[in-house]
mmCIF file of N, CA and C in Angstrom:
data_model
loop_
_atom_site.group_PDB
_atom_site.id
_atom_site.type_symbol
_atom_site.label_atom_id
_atom_site.label_comp_id
_atom_site.label_asym_id
_atom_site.label_seq_id
_atom_site.Cartn_x
_atom_site.Cartn_y
_atom_site.Cartn_z
ATOM 1 N N MET C 137 12.077 -15.991 9.844
ATOM 2 C CA MET C 137 13.345 -15.950 10.520
ATOM 3 C C MET C 137 13.600 -14.554 11.104
ATOM 4 N N PHE C 138 13.285 -13.505 10.296
ATOM 5 C CA PHE C 138 13.480 -12.139 10.766
ATOM 6 C C PHE C 138 12.597 -11.855 11.977
ATOM 7 N N GLN C 139 11.369 -12.391 11.968
ATOM 8 C CA GLN C 139 10.465 -12.151 13.089
ATOM 9 C C GLN C 139 11.002 -12.784 14.367
ATOM 10 N N LEU C 140 11.607 -13.947 14.253
ATOM 11 C CA LEU C 140 12.166 -14.616 15.420
ATOM 12 C C LEU C 140 13.324 -13.805 16.000
ATOM 13 N N ILE C 141 14.200 -13.326 15.142
ATOM 14 C CA ILE C 141 15.324 -12.513 15.609
ATOM 15 C C ILE C 141 14.811 -11.232 16.255
ATOM 16 N N PHE C 142 13.812 -10.592 15.618
ATOM 17 C CA PHE C 142 13.236 -9.373 16.168
ATOM 18 C C PHE C 142 12.622 -9.629 17.535
ATOM 19 N N LEU C 143 11.921 -10.749 17.692
ATOM 20 C CA LEU C 143 11.301 -11.094 18.973
ATOM 21 C C LEU C 143 12.347 -11.332 20.050
ATOM 22 N N ILE C 144 13.427 -12.017 19.706
ATOM 23 C CA ILE C 144 14.491 -12.269 20.677
ATOM 24 C C ILE C 144 15.145 -10.955 21.112
ATOM 25 N N VAL C 145 15.417 -10.068 20.157
ATOM 26 C CA VAL C 145 16.020 -8.768 20.491
ATOM 27 C C VAL C 145 15.064 -7.949 21.339
ATOM 28 N N LEU C 146 13.775 -7.969 21.021
ATOM 29 C CA LEU C 146 12.787 -7.220 21.786
ATOM 30 C C LEU C 146 12.698 -7.735 23.222
ATOM 31 N N ILE C 147 12.645 -9.042 23.399
ATOM 32 C CA ILE C 147 12.572 -9.616 24.749
ATOM 33 C C ILE C 147 13.846 -9.298 25.527
ATOM 34 N N GLY C 148 14.998 -9.397 24.870
ATOM 35 C CA GLY C 148 16.255 -9.055 25.535
ATOM 36 C C GLY C 148 16.311 -7.590 25.937
ATOM 37 N N GLY C 149 15.819 -6.715 25.084
ATOM 38 C CA GLY C 149 15.787 -5.298 25.400
ATOM 39 C C GLY C 149 14.867 -4.990 26.555
ATOM 40 N N VAL C 150 13.705 -5.633 26.570
ATOM 41 C CA VAL C 150 12.757 -5.421 27.675
ATOM 42 C C VAL C 150 13.346 -5.938 28.981
ATOM 43 N N TRP C 151 13.979 -7.097 28.941
ATOM 44 C CA TRP C 151 14.606 -7.641 30.152
ATOM 45 C C TRP C 151 15.708 -6.715 30.661
ATOM 46 N N PHE C 152 16.519 -6.191 29.745
ATOM 47 C CA PHE C 152 17.603 -5.285 30.136
ATOM 48 C C PHE C 152 17.044 -4.023 30.780
ATOM 49 N N VAL C 153 16.024 -3.439 30.189
ATOM 50 C CA VAL C 153 15.426 -2.215 30.736
ATOM 51 C C VAL C 153 14.839 -2.489 32.118
ATOM 52 N N HIS C 154 14.204 -3.651 32.298
ATOM 53 C CA HIS C 154 13.602 -3.974 33.593
ATOM 54 C C HIS C 154 14.669 -4.265 34.648
ATOM 55 N N SER C 155 15.643 -5.102 34.312
ATOM 56 C CA SER C 155 16.588 -5.536 35.342
ATOM 57 C C SER C 155 17.682 -4.500 35.622
ATOM 58 N N LYS C 156 18.215 -3.857 34.623
ATOM 59 C CA LYS C 156 19.344 -2.950 34.822
ATOM 60 C C LYS C 156 18.911 -1.515 35.124
ATOM 61 N N LEU C 157 17.810 -1.082 34.542
ATOM 62 C CA LEU C 157 17.378 0.303 34.731
ATOM 63 C C LEU C 157 16.260 0.443 35.754
ATOM 64 N N GLY C 158 15.670 -0.673 36.162
ATOM 65 C CA GLY C 158 14.652 -0.654 37.211
ATOM 66 C C GLY C 158 13.290 -0.135 36.769
ATOM 67 N N VAL C 159 12.992 -0.219 35.492
ATOM 68 C CA VAL C 159 11.681 0.237 35.007
ATOM 69 C C VAL C 159 10.663 -0.866 35.295
ATOM 70 N N LYS C 160 9.480 -0.476 35.775
ATOM 71 C CA LYS C 160 8.449 -1.461 36.127
ATOM 72 C C LYS C 160 7.878 -2.115 34.869
ATOM 73 N N TRP C 161 7.415 -3.362 35.057
ATOM 74 C CA TRP C 161 6.829 -4.107 33.941
ATOM 75 C C TRP C 161 5.610 -3.386 33.374
ATOM 76 N N SER C 162 4.798 -2.798 34.241
ATOM 77 C CA SER C 162 3.592 -2.125 33.763
ATOM 78 C C SER C 162 3.950 -0.950 32.861
ATOM 79 N N SER C 163 4.994 -0.222 33.190
ATOM 80 C CA SER C 163 5.427 0.895 32.346
ATOM 81 C C SER C 163 5.952 0.408 31.004
ATOM 82 N N ILE C 164 6.670 -0.696 31.029
ATOM 83 C CA ILE C 164 7.198 -1.263 29.781
ATOM 84 C C ILE C 164 6.052 -1.700 28.869
ATOM 85 N N PHE C 165 5.071 -2.403 29.433
ATOM 86 C CA PHE C 165 3.957 -2.881 28.606
ATOM 87 C C PHE C 165 3.075 -1.730 28.117
ATOM 88 N N MET C 166 2.927 -0.687 28.925
ATOM 89 C CA MET C 166 2.162 0.478 28.463
ATOM 90 C C MET C 166 2.890 1.165 27.309
ATOM 91 N N GLY C 167 4.199 1.248 27.385
ATOM 92 C CA GLY C 167 4.977 1.836 26.292
ATOM 93 C C GLY C 167 4.884 1.022 25.019
ATOM 94 N N LEU C 168 4.971 -0.313 25.156
ATOM 95 C CA LEU C 168 4.827 -1.177 23.979
ATOM 96 C C LEU C 168 3.424 -1.069 23.385
ATOM 97 N N GLY C 169 2.416 -1.002 24.229
ATOM 98 C CA GLY C 169 1.041 -0.861 23.742
ATOM 99 C C GLY C 169 0.837 0.449 23.005
ATOM 100 N N ALA C 170 1.402 1.539 23.550
ATOM 101 C CA ALA C 170 1.286 2.833 22.882
ATOM 102 C C ALA C 170 1.998 2.812 21.532
ATOM 103 N N ALA C 171 3.131 2.139 21.448
ATOM 104 C CA ALA C 171 3.859 2.043 20.181
ATOM 105 C C ALA C 171 3.051 1.253 19.150
ATOM 106 N N ILE C 172 2.407 0.178 19.590
ATOM 107 C CA ILE C 172 1.593 -0.631 18.673
ATOM 108 C C ILE C 172 0.403 0.173 18.167
ATOM 109 N N VAL C 173 -0.268 0.898 19.062
ATOM 110 C CA VAL C 173 -1.406 1.730 18.657
ATOM 111 C C VAL C 173 -0.961 2.798 17.661
ATOM 112 N N ALA C 174 0.187 3.417 17.903
ATOM 113 C CA ALA C 174 0.693 4.445 16.992
ATOM 114 C C ALA C 174 1.017 3.860 15.620
ATOM 115 N N LEU C 175 1.619 2.670 15.582
ATOM 116 C CA LEU C 175 1.936 2.035 14.301
ATOM 117 C C LEU C 175 0.682 1.662 13.524
ATOM 118 N N VAL C 176 -0.320 1.117 14.215
ATOM 119 C CA VAL C 176 -1.569 0.738 13.539
ATOM 120 C C VAL C 176 -2.278 1.974 13.015
ATOM 121 N N SER C 177 -2.308 3.036 13.788
ATOM 122 C CA SER C 177 -2.938 4.281 13.354
ATOM 123 C C SER C 177 -2.228 4.851 12.133
ATOM 124 N N TRP C 178 -0.914 4.870 12.158
ATOM 125 C CA TRP C 178 -0.149 5.401 11.038
ATOM 126 C C TRP C 178 -0.364 4.575 9.773
ATOM 127 N N SER C 179 -0.366 3.239 9.904
ATOM 128 C CA SER C 179 -0.517 2.397 8.722
ATOM 129 C C SER C 179 -1.912 2.514 8.122
ATOM 130 N N SER C 180 -2.940 2.689 8.943
ATOM 131 C CA SER C 180 -4.288 2.816 8.390
ATOM 132 C C SER C 180 -4.452 4.155 7.675
ATOM 133 N N LYS C 181 -3.843 5.212 8.181
ATOM 134 C CA LYS C 181 -3.903 6.506 7.491
ATOM 135 C C LYS C 181 -3.165 6.434 6.163
ATOM 136 N N SER C 182 -2.018 5.792 6.157
ATOM 137 C CA SER C 182 -1.236 5.651 4.935
ATOM 138 C C SER C 182 -1.995 4.824 3.906
ATOM 139 N N ASN C 183 -2.651 3.767 4.343
ATOM 140 C CA ASN C 183 -3.387 2.891 3.452
ATOM 141 C C ASN C 183 -4.582 3.610 2.841
ATOM 142 N N SER C 184 -5.283 4.444 3.613
ATOM 143 C CA SER C 184 -6.462 5.116 3.084
ATOM 144 C C SER C 184 -6.088 6.154 2.038
ATOM 145 N N SER C 185 -4.956 6.841 2.206
ATOM 146 C CA SER C 185 -4.551 7.813 1.192
ATOM 147 C C SER C 185 -4.142 7.113 -0.095
ATOM 148 N N THR C 186 -3.486 5.958 0.006
ATOM 149 C CA THR C 186 -3.122 5.185 -1.174
ATOM 150 C C THR C 186 -4.360 4.670 -1.882
ATOM 151 N N ARG C 187 -5.338 4.213 -1.112
ATOM 152 C CA ARG C 187 -6.576 3.709 -1.696
ATOM 153 C C ARG C 187 -7.320 4.810 -2.429
ATOM 154 N N LYS C 188 -7.365 6.014 -1.856
ATOM 155 C CA LYS C 188 -8.045 7.137 -2.490
ATOM 156 C C LYS C 188 -7.353 7.524 -3.797
ATOM 157 N N ALA C 189 -6.017 7.525 -3.798
ATOM 158 C CA ALA C 189 -5.281 7.852 -5.018
ATOM 159 C C ALA C 189 -5.569 6.834 -6.115
ATOM 160 N N GLY C 190 -5.645 5.557 -5.761
ATOM 161 C CA GLY C 190 -5.974 4.520 -6.739
ATOM 162 C C GLY C 190 -7.384 4.667 -7.272
ATOM 163 N N HIS C 191 -8.312 5.017 -6.393
ATOM 164 C CA HIS C 191 -9.705 5.212 -6.810
ATOM 165 C C HIS C 191 -9.818 6.397 -7.766
ATOM 166 N N ASP C 192 -9.114 7.480 -7.478
ATOM 167 C CA ASP C 192 -9.131 8.649 -8.363
ATOM 168 C C ASP C 192 -8.529 8.319 -9.726
ATOM 169 N N LEU C 193 -7.474 7.510 -9.737
ATOM 170 C CA LEU C 193 -6.854 7.107 -10.999
ATOM 171 C C LEU C 193 -7.820 6.307 -11.853
ATOM 172 N N VAL C 194 -8.509 5.348 -11.254
ATOM 173 C CA VAL C 194 -9.453 4.517 -12.004
ATOM 174 C C VAL C 194 -10.598 5.374 -12.540
ATOM 175 N N ASN C 195 -11.092 6.303 -11.745
ATOM 176 C CA ASN C 195 -12.158 7.185 -12.220
ATOM 177 C C ASN C 195 -11.692 8.030 -13.403
ATOM 178 N N ARG C 196 -10.469 8.541 -13.324
ATOM 179 C CA ARG C 196 -9.944 9.370 -14.406
ATOM 180 C C ARG C 196 -9.744 8.561 -15.678
ATOM 181 N N LEU C 197 -9.185 7.351 -15.547
ATOM 182 C CA LEU C 197 -8.927 6.528 -16.729
ATOM 183 C C LEU C 197 -10.206 5.948 -17.315
ATOM 184 N N SER C 198 -11.217 5.736 -16.501
ATOM 185 C CA SER C 198 -12.472 5.160 -16.996
ATOM 186 C C SER C 198 -13.209 6.111 -17.924
ATOM 187 N N SER C 199 -12.938 7.403 -17.814
ATOM 188 C CA SER C 199 -13.628 8.361 -18.673
ATOM 189 C C SER C 199 -12.980 8.486 -20.051
ATOM 190 N N LEU C 200 -11.831 7.840 -20.268
ATOM 191 C CA LEU C 200 -11.146 7.915 -21.550
ATOM 192 C C LEU C 200 -11.740 6.937 -22.554
ATOM 193 N N THR C 201 -11.632 7.275 -23.832
ATOM 194 C CA THR C 201 -12.073 6.347 -24.879
ATOM 195 C C THR C 201 -11.003 5.278 -25.068
ATOM 196 N N ASN C 202 -11.316 4.262 -25.850
ATOM 197 C CA ASN C 202 -10.343 3.199 -26.101
ATOM 198 C C ASN C 202 -9.103 3.736 -26.804
ATOM 199 N N TYR C 203 -9.298 4.650 -27.742
ATOM 200 C CA TYR C 203 -8.174 5.238 -28.459
ATOM 201 C C TYR C 203 -7.267 6.004 -27.502
ATOM 202 N N GLU C 204 -7.873 6.771 -26.605
ATOM 203 C CA GLU C 204 -7.086 7.522 -25.620
ATOM 204 C C GLU C 204 -6.378 6.592 -24.639
ATOM 205 N N LEU C 205 -7.052 5.502 -24.271
ATOM 206 C CA LEU C 205 -6.409 4.525 -23.385
ATOM 207 C C LEU C 205 -5.201 3.883 -24.065
ATOM 208 N N LYS C 206 -5.335 3.541 -25.346
ATOM 209 C CA LYS C 206 -4.202 2.941 -26.066
ATOM 210 C C LYS C 206 -3.037 3.916 -26.138
ATOM 211 N N ASN C 207 -3.325 5.182 -26.390
ATOM 212 C CA ASN C 207 -2.256 6.187 -26.406
ATOM 213 C C ASN C 207 -1.621 6.332 -25.028
ATOM 214 N N PHE C 208 -2.442 6.279 -23.986
ATOM 215 C CA PHE C 208 -1.942 6.384 -22.614
ATOM 216 C C PHE C 208 -1.023 5.208 -22.294
ATOM 217 N N ILE C 209 -1.428 4.002 -22.723
ATOM 218 C CA ILE C 209 -0.635 2.798 -22.459
ATOM 219 C C ILE C 209 0.705 2.866 -23.190
ATOM 220 N N ASN C 210 0.696 3.377 -24.411
ATOM 221 C CA ASN C 210 1.923 3.410 -25.221
ATOM 222 C C ASN C 210 2.831 4.591 -24.912
ATOM 223 N N ASP C 211 2.403 5.509 -24.067
ATOM 224 C CA ASP C 211 3.230 6.650 -23.682
ATOM 225 C C ASP C 211 4.086 6.243 -22.479
ATOM 226 N N TYR C 212 5.360 6.043 -22.732
ATOM 227 C CA TYR C 212 6.248 5.536 -21.684
ATOM 228 C C TYR C 212 6.659 6.607 -20.673
ATOM 229 N N ASN C 213 6.178 7.837 -20.857
ATOM 230 C CA ASN C 213 6.416 8.866 -19.850
ATOM 231 C C ASN C 213 5.463 8.729 -18.658
ATOM 232 N N ASN C 214 4.386 7.966 -18.834
ATOM 233 C CA ASN C 214 3.433 7.745 -17.755
ATOM 234 C C ASN C 214 3.991 6.729 -16.766
ATOM 235 N N ASP C 215 3.477 6.788 -15.556
ATOM 236 C CA ASP C 215 3.881 5.863 -14.508
ATOM 237 C C ASP C 215 3.509 4.435 -14.901
ATOM 238 N N PRO C 216 4.397 3.448 -14.685
ATOM 239 C CA PRO C 216 4.079 2.063 -15.062
ATOM 240 C C PRO C 216 2.813 1.523 -14.384
ATOM 241 N N MET C 217 2.563 1.924 -13.128
ATOM 242 C CA MET C 217 1.351 1.459 -12.454
ATOM 243 C C MET C 217 0.106 2.013 -13.142
ATOM 244 N N GLU C 218 0.160 3.285 -13.545
ATOM 245 C CA GLU C 218 -0.971 3.892 -14.238
ATOM 246 C C GLU C 218 -1.180 3.254 -15.602
ATOM 247 N N ARG C 219 -0.082 2.953 -16.288
ATOM 248 C CA ARG C 219 -0.202 2.287 -17.594
ATOM 249 C C ARG C 219 -0.812 0.900 -17.441
ATOM 250 N N GLN C 220 -0.424 0.176 -16.396
ATOM 251 C CA GLN C 220 -0.989 -1.160 -16.166
ATOM 252 C C GLN C 220 -2.471 -1.062 -15.833
ATOM 253 N N THR C 221 -2.852 -0.060 -15.054
ATOM 254 C CA THR C 221 -4.261 0.137 -14.733
ATOM 255 C C THR C 221 -5.052 0.443 -15.993
ATOM 256 N N ALA C 222 -4.509 1.290 -16.860
ATOM 257 C CA ALA C 222 -5.174 1.597 -18.129
ATOM 258 C C ALA C 222 -5.306 0.342 -18.983
ATOM 259 N N HIS C 223 -4.275 -0.488 -18.994
ATOM 260 C CA HIS C 223 -4.327 -1.745 -19.755
ATOM 261 C C HIS C 223 -5.413 -2.663 -19.204
ATOM 262 N N ASN C 224 -5.535 -2.735 -17.886
ATOM 263 C CA ASN C 224 -6.575 -3.577 -17.281
ATOM 264 C C ASN C 224 -7.975 -3.068 -17.627
ATOM 265 N N ILE C 225 -8.154 -1.753 -17.624
ATOM 266 C CA ILE C 225 -9.464 -1.184 -17.975
ATOM 267 C C ILE C 225 -9.793 -1.505 -19.421
ATOM 268 N N LEU C 226 -8.822 -1.335 -20.319
ATOM 269 C CA LEU C 226 -9.052 -1.622 -21.738
ATOM 270 C C LEU C 226 -9.366 -3.094 -21.955
ATOM 271 N N ARG C 227 -8.630 -3.973 -21.290
ATOM 272 C CA ARG C 227 -8.873 -5.413 -21.439
ATOM 273 C C ARG C 227 -10.253 -5.801 -20.903
ATOM 274 N N SER C 228 -10.659 -5.220 -19.776
ATOM 275 C CA SER C 228 -11.976 -5.564 -19.233
ATOM 276 C C SER C 228 -13.100 -5.064 -20.150
ATOM 277 N N ARG C 229 -12.883 -3.922 -20.795
ATOM 278 C CA ARG C 229 -13.876 -3.444 -21.759
ATOM 279 C C ARG C 229 -13.998 -4.399 -22.935
ATOM 280 N N GLN C 230 -12.871 -4.893 -23.416
ATOM 281 C CA GLN C 230 -12.890 -5.819 -24.551
ATOM 282 C C GLN C 230 -13.526 -7.145 -24.160
ATOM 283 N N GLU C 231 -13.253 -7.634 -22.954
ATOM 284 C CA GLU C 231 -13.818 -8.909 -22.519
ATOM 285 C C GLU C 231 -15.322 -8.801 -22.305
ATOM 286 N N ASN C 232 -15.793 -7.642 -21.825
ATOM 287 C CA ASN C 232 -17.223 -7.465 -21.532
ATOM 288 C C ASN C 232 -18.006 -6.861 -22.697
ATOM 289 N N ASN C 233 -17.324 -6.628 -23.810
ATOM 290 C CA ASN C 233 -17.950 -5.990 -24.973
ATOM 291 C C ASN C 233 -18.614 -4.673 -24.598
ATOM 292 N N THR C 234 -17.951 -3.898 -23.770
ATOM 293 C CA THR C 234 -18.459 -2.590 -23.388
ATOM 294 C C THR C 234 -17.510 -1.515 -23.888
ATOM 295 N N ASP C 235 -17.137 -1.631 -25.166
ATOM 296 C CA ASP C 235 -16.194 -0.675 -25.742
ATOM 297 C C ASP C 235 -16.793 0.719 -25.706
ATOM 298 N N ARG C 236 -15.973 1.652 -25.306
ATOM 299 C CA ARG C 236 -16.380 3.062 -25.269
ATOM 300 C C ARG C 236 -15.619 3.747 -26.408
ATOM 301 N N TYR C 237 -16.368 4.276 -27.390
ATOM 302 C CA TYR C 237 -15.730 4.868 -28.582
ATOM 303 C C TYR C 237 -15.562 6.344 -28.465
#
């Protein structure tokens, strides 16, 4: 529903700019294309930094022993996402019988 409203507002805005302000269609479409390219570029940069942070977290938690992981999970001062990641690592070790002492 939100996408439909956004599309209607966008089309109305483009029509207004073309008819009332006299901007050519080619200029309008070039501006929209540049905005789309900028948004895609920004989102991919943001996604790669988040992915790297997650990868570093998993590497750091994987080097801990089971006892240290349990302490990490039970320490409520840690970030909930990090605690959940530690819990997943501990559970996968138990399921695969690859306990690290």
